[in-house]
């Protein structure tokens, strides 16, 4: 079911967005050579506790997950691109790590993701990160009242195509509100002018993610982490936005 939020409710969602942005900023600063993925998860967990927030991940168990997630942060390294389960891995020079984080504050959820190049970055990785970020900006700019979901999807896909990346549509953006994942689905490829009309009060997460040389993925033995079929690297960018009469409002902006 698609739900629309009042202006007052959107204001109530702002603290969750600000907190998600704060945590991702801290994680970006911590993600460095020699840092264990479990340390990043611990940092996010401590910030959640200090804030009195509620993790959207730790008990999350959708049909595609092997078990409850058990951590508060997704850490997807190199050929992993989504749902990376934090484990005992120490970041090395040249690694690429995507950090995806969602919590509820006072009952309202926000969801956002960034990708960080660790140590000395590869040129190809910087291009991949820049493309997902540019696609996110394009998708947000297309999220105008009176437009359609397909306009967002088309804008994202055009950026990817111009950069030479293929697109997987198995996972994409989604509605956000009292829960992390709701309707509508926001694919990263679509036809302009098609799909759900964007009305004020709609709150969605827009999240382009691309792999360097493929659009095929598989699930790691941990039952969660999604990896590229050919071993190429992935990047992921995401914001939670609200459609307002004046245009898109980014709730998870730093």
Short mmCIF file of C-alpha atoms in Angstrom, two decimals:
data_model
loop_
_atom_site.label_atom_id
_atom_site.label_comp_id
_atom_site.label_asym_id
_atom_site.label_seq_id
_atom_site.Cartn_x
_atom_site.Cartn_y
_atom_site.Cartn_z
CA UNK A 1 0.00 0.00 0.00
CA UNK A 2 1.29 3.44 -0.93
CA UNK A 3 1.07 5.98 1.89
CA UNK A 4 1.31 9.76 1.70
CA UNK A 5 2.60 11.89 4.55
CA UNK A 6 1.29 15.23 5.71
CA UNK A 7 3.66 18.22 5.88
CA UNK A 8 3.69 17.79 9.67
CA UNK A 9 4.68 14.14 9.35
CA UNK A 10 7.47 14.99 6.92
CA UNK A 11 8.80 17.43 9.49
CA UNK A 12 8.70 14.62 12.06
CA UNK A 13 10.83 12.50 9.70
CA UNK A 14 13.64 15.05 9.54
CA UNK A 15 15.43 13.94 12.76
CA UNK A 16 15.80 10.39 11.44
CA UNK A 17 17.26 11.71 8.20
CA UNK A 18 19.70 13.96 10.01
CA UNK A 19 20.82 11.10 12.25
CA UNK A 20 21.38 8.73 9.33
CA UNK A 21 23.49 11.40 7.64
CA UNK A 22 25.46 11.94 10.85
CA UNK A 23 26.24 8.24 11.20
CA UNK A 24 27.33 7.86 7.57
CA UNK A 25 29.61 10.89 7.93
CA UNK A 26 31.25 9.28 10.97
CA UNK A 27 31.59 5.97 9.14
CA UNK A 28 33.15 7.66 6.10
CA UNK A 29 35.78 9.19 8.37
CA UNK A 30 36.46 5.85 10.12
CA UNK A 31 36.63 3.65 7.00
CA UNK A 32 40.38 3.40 6.38
CA UNK A 33 43.18 0.94 5.84
CA UNK A 34 43.43 -1.43 8.84
CA UNK A 35 39.86 -0.94 10.07
CA UNK A 36 37.74 -4.06 10.57
CA UNK A 37 34.20 -4.14 9.18
CA UNK A 38 33.02 -5.20 12.63
CA UNK A 39 34.50 -1.96 14.03
CA UNK A 40 32.36 0.03 11.60
CA UNK A 41 29.27 -1.90 12.65
CA UNK A 42 30.17 -1.37 16.31
CA UNK A 43 30.51 2.39 15.76
CA UNK A 44 27.10 2.56 14.09
CA UNK A 45 25.59 0.40 16.86
CA UNK A 46 27.00 2.66 19.58
CA UNK A 47 25.67 5.78 17.85
CA UNK A 48 22.23 4.14 17.61
CA UNK A 49 22.31 3.35 21.33
CA UNK A 50 23.47 6.84 22.27
CA UNK A 51 20.71 8.42 20.18
CA UNK A 52 17.97 6.08 21.38
CA UNK A 53 17.22 5.10 17.78
CA UNK A 54 16.10 1.69 16.52
CA UNK A 55 18.01 -0.30 13.92
CA UNK A 56 16.03 -1.35 10.84
CA UNK A 57 18.54 -4.10 10.05
CA UNK A 58 19.37 -6.13 13.12
CA UNK A 59 16.11 -8.14 13.16
CA UNK A 60 15.42 -7.77 9.44
CA UNK A 61 14.51 -11.10 7.82
CA UNK A 62 12.89 -10.77 4.38
CA UNK A 63 12.29 -13.72 2.08
CA UNK A 64 15.64 -13.22 0.32
CA UNK A 65 17.68 -13.28 3.56
CA UNK A 66 18.96 -16.56 4.99
CA UNK A 67 18.35 -15.47 8.59
CA UNK A 68 17.80 -12.29 10.62
CA UNK A 69 20.52 -9.86 9.52
CA UNK A 70 22.01 -9.52 13.00
CA UNK A 71 24.00 -6.32 12.37
CA UNK A 72 23.06 -2.64 12.12
CA UNK A 73 25.05 -1.73 9.00
CA UNK A 74 25.53 -3.12 5.50
CA UNK A 75 29.21 -3.24 4.50
CA UNK A 76 29.70 -4.33 0.88
CA UNK A 77 33.36 -4.61 -0.16
CA UNK A 78 34.78 -4.66 -3.71
CA UNK A 79 32.73 -7.19 -5.75
CA UNK A 80 29.93 -6.98 -3.17
CA UNK A 81 27.43 -4.22 -3.84
CA UNK A 82 24.35 -4.69 -1.63
CA UNK A 83 23.35 -6.22 1.72
CA UNK A 84 26.96 -6.84 2.75
CA UNK A 85 26.93 -8.62 6.12
CA UNK A 86 29.68 -7.20 8.38
CA UNK A 87 32.25 -9.87 9.22
CA UNK A 88 35.86 -10.19 10.39
CA UNK A 89 37.54 -8.44 7.46
CA UNK A 90 40.19 -5.72 7.69
CA UNK A 91 40.00 -3.04 5.01
CA UNK A 92 43.07 -2.93 2.75
CA UNK A 93 44.60 -0.22 0.59
CA UNK A 94 42.54 0.10 -2.59
CA UNK A 95 39.37 -1.51 -1.25
CA UNK A 96 35.97 -0.15 -2.21
CA UNK A 97 33.29 -0.30 0.51
CA UNK A 98 29.62 0.61 0.30
CA UNK A 99 27.93 1.54 3.59
CA UNK A 100 24.15 1.31 3.78
CA UNK A 101 22.35 2.40 6.96
CA UNK A 102 18.73 2.72 8.06
CA UNK A 103 17.17 3.47 11.44
CA UNK A 104 13.95 4.64 13.00
CA UNK A 105 13.90 7.74 15.21
CA UNK A 106 10.65 8.40 17.07
CA UNK A 107 8.98 5.83 14.85
CA UNK A 108 10.05 7.32 11.50
CA UNK A 109 12.59 5.66 9.22
CA UNK A 110 15.33 7.06 7.00
CA UNK A 111 17.67 5.11 4.73
CA UNK A 112 20.86 6.19 2.96
CA UNK A 113 24.06 4.76 1.48
CA UNK A 114 27.52 5.93 0.42
CA UNK A 115 30.52 4.26 -1.20
CA UNK A 116 34.06 4.97 0.02
CA UNK A 117 37.41 4.31 -1.66
CA UNK A 118 39.87 3.15 1.01
CA UNK A 119 43.50 4.29 0.89
CA UNK A 120 44.82 5.01 -2.60
CA UNK A 121 41.79 4.71 -4.91
CA UNK A 122 41.68 3.14 -8.34
CA UNK A 123 40.63 5.47 -11.14
CA UNK A 124 37.93 3.00 -12.17
CA UNK A 125 36.51 3.03 -8.64
CA UNK A 126 36.33 6.81 -8.53
CA UNK A 127 34.42 6.77 -11.82
CA UNK A 128 32.02 4.15 -10.45
CA UNK A 129 31.38 6.15 -7.28
CA UNK A 130 30.96 9.40 -9.21
CA UNK A 131 28.48 7.76 -11.57
CA UNK A 132 26.26 6.41 -8.79
CA UNK A 133 26.34 9.81 -7.10
CA UNK A 134 25.50 11.60 -10.37
CA UNK A 135 22.68 9.12 -11.01
CA UNK A 136 21.34 9.79 -7.52
CA UNK A 137 21.34 13.54 -8.17
CA UNK A 138 19.61 13.00 -11.52
CA UNK A 139 16.99 10.75 -9.93
CA UNK A 140 16.28 13.28 -7.20
CA UNK A 141 16.02 16.13 -9.70
CA UNK A 142 13.48 14.08 -11.67
CA UNK A 143 11.35 13.51 -8.55
CA UNK A 144 9.11 16.51 -9.10
CA UNK A 145 5.42 16.68 -8.18
CA UNK A 146 3.41 15.73 -11.23
CA UNK A 147 6.18 13.55 -12.66
CA UNK A 148 6.13 9.75 -12.66
CA UNK A 149 8.22 7.01 -11.03
CA UNK A 150 9.47 6.18 -14.51
CA UNK A 151 10.98 9.65 -14.80
CA UNK A 152 13.22 8.89 -11.82
CA UNK A 153 14.16 5.48 -13.22
CA UNK A 154 14.86 6.90 -16.68
CA UNK A 155 17.09 9.65 -15.26
CA UNK A 156 19.15 7.13 -13.30
CA UNK A 157 19.50 4.77 -16.25
CA UNK A 158 20.59 7.54 -18.60
CA UNK A 159 23.53 8.42 -16.34
CA UNK A 160 24.56 4.79 -16.08
CA UNK A 161 24.28 4.24 -19.82
CA UNK A 162 26.38 7.28 -20.65
CA UNK A 163 29.10 5.95 -18.33
CA UNK A 164 28.96 2.50 -19.93
CA UNK A 165 27.42 0.59 -17.01
CA UNK A 166 24.69 -2.02 -17.22
CA UNK A 167 21.75 -1.96 -14.83
CA UNK A 168 20.28 -4.66 -12.63
CA UNK A 169 16.66 -4.02 -11.68
CA UNK A 170 16.25 -6.80 -9.10
CA UNK A 171 16.80 -4.28 -6.30
CA UNK A 172 16.17 -0.53 -6.29
CA UNK A 173 14.51 2.26 -4.40
CA UNK A 174 11.39 1.93 -2.28
CA UNK A 175 8.85 3.66 -0.12
CA UNK A 176 9.95 4.75 3.37
CA UNK A 177 7.85 5.64 6.39
CA UNK A 178 7.13 3.73 9.55
CA UNK A 179 9.02 0.79 8.05
CA UNK A 180 12.17 0.62 5.94
CA UNK A 181 10.76 -1.00 2.81
CA UNK A 182 7.34 -0.15 1.42
CA UNK A 183 5.59 0.69 -1.81
CA UNK A 184 6.31 1.90 -4.39
CA UNK A 185 9.30 0.12 -5.88
CA UNK A 186 11.64 2.60 -7.62
CA UNK A 187 13.69 0.69 -10.24
CA UNK A 188 16.96 2.04 -11.56
CA UNK A 189 15.79 1.70 -15.16
CA UNK A 190 12.44 2.59 -16.66
CA UNK A 191 10.46 4.54 -19.21
CA UNK A 192 9.93 8.25 -18.89
CA UNK A 193 6.33 9.26 -18.25
CA UNK A 194 5.29 5.82 -16.97
CA UNK A 195 4.37 4.52 -13.55
CA UNK A 196 3.00 6.00 -10.35
CA UNK A 197 2.39 9.77 -10.36
CA UNK A 198 4.58 11.58 -7.85
CA UNK A 199 2.32 13.43 -5.43
CA UNK A 200 3.28 15.62 -2.47
CA UNK A 201 3.58 13.50 0.65
CA UNK A 202 5.23 10.52 -1.03
CA UNK A 203 8.47 9.55 0.75
CA UNK A 204 10.88 7.26 -1.09
CA UNK A 205 14.47 6.09 -1.04
CA UNK A 206 16.25 6.49 -4.37
CA UNK A 207 19.27 4.21 -4.66
CA UNK A 208 21.29 3.70 -7.83
CA UNK A 209 23.86 0.91 -7.64
CA UNK A 210 26.06 -0.20 -10.50
CA UNK A 211 28.64 -2.89 -11.17
CA UNK A 212 31.71 -2.17 -13.27
CA UNK A 213 31.27 -4.73 -16.07
CA UNK A 214 28.08 -6.74 -15.45
CA UNK A 215 24.48 -6.59 -14.27
CA UNK A 216 24.49 -10.15 -12.93
CA UNK A 217 24.65 -10.88 -9.21
CA UNK A 218 24.62 -13.83 -6.84
CA UNK A 219 24.15 -14.31 -3.10
CA UNK A 220 27.25 -15.05 -1.04
CA UNK A 221 27.43 -18.11 1.23
CA UNK A 222 26.58 -15.84 4.19
CA UNK A 223 23.03 -15.75 2.84
CA UNK A 224 22.95 -11.97 2.49
CA UNK A 225 25.82 -10.30 0.61
CA UNK A 226 25.13 -9.72 -3.08
CA UNK A 227 28.19 -9.99 -5.34
CA UNK A 228 28.88 -9.47 -9.03
CA UNK A 229 28.92 -12.62 -11.15
CA UNK A 230 32.21 -11.69 -12.84
CA UNK A 231 34.07 -10.34 -9.79
CA UNK A 232 33.89 -6.71 -10.89
CA UNK A 233 33.37 -4.01 -8.29
CA UNK A 234 30.19 -2.23 -7.30
CA UNK A 235 29.14 1.13 -5.86
CA UNK A 236 25.91 2.32 -4.25
CA UNK A 237 24.46 5.74 -3.41
CA UNK A 238 21.13 6.42 -1.70
CA UNK A 239 19.02 9.18 -0.16
CA UNK A 240 15.57 9.28 1.40
CA UNK A 241 13.50 12.08 -0.10
CA UNK A 242 10.01 13.53 0.31
CA UNK A 243 7.98 14.86 -2.59
CA UNK A 244 6.71 18.34 -1.69
CA UNK A 245 4.75 20.95 -3.69
CA UNK A 246 8.07 22.79 -4.13
CA UNK A 247 10.00 19.73 -5.32
CA UNK A 248 12.04 16.95 -3.73
CA UNK A 249 13.25 17.40 -0.15
CA UNK A 250 16.34 15.32 0.71
CA UNK A 251 15.83 14.11 4.27
CA UNK A 252 19.23 12.38 4.56
CA UNK A 253 21.40 15.22 3.25
CA UNK A 254 24.61 15.65 5.31
#
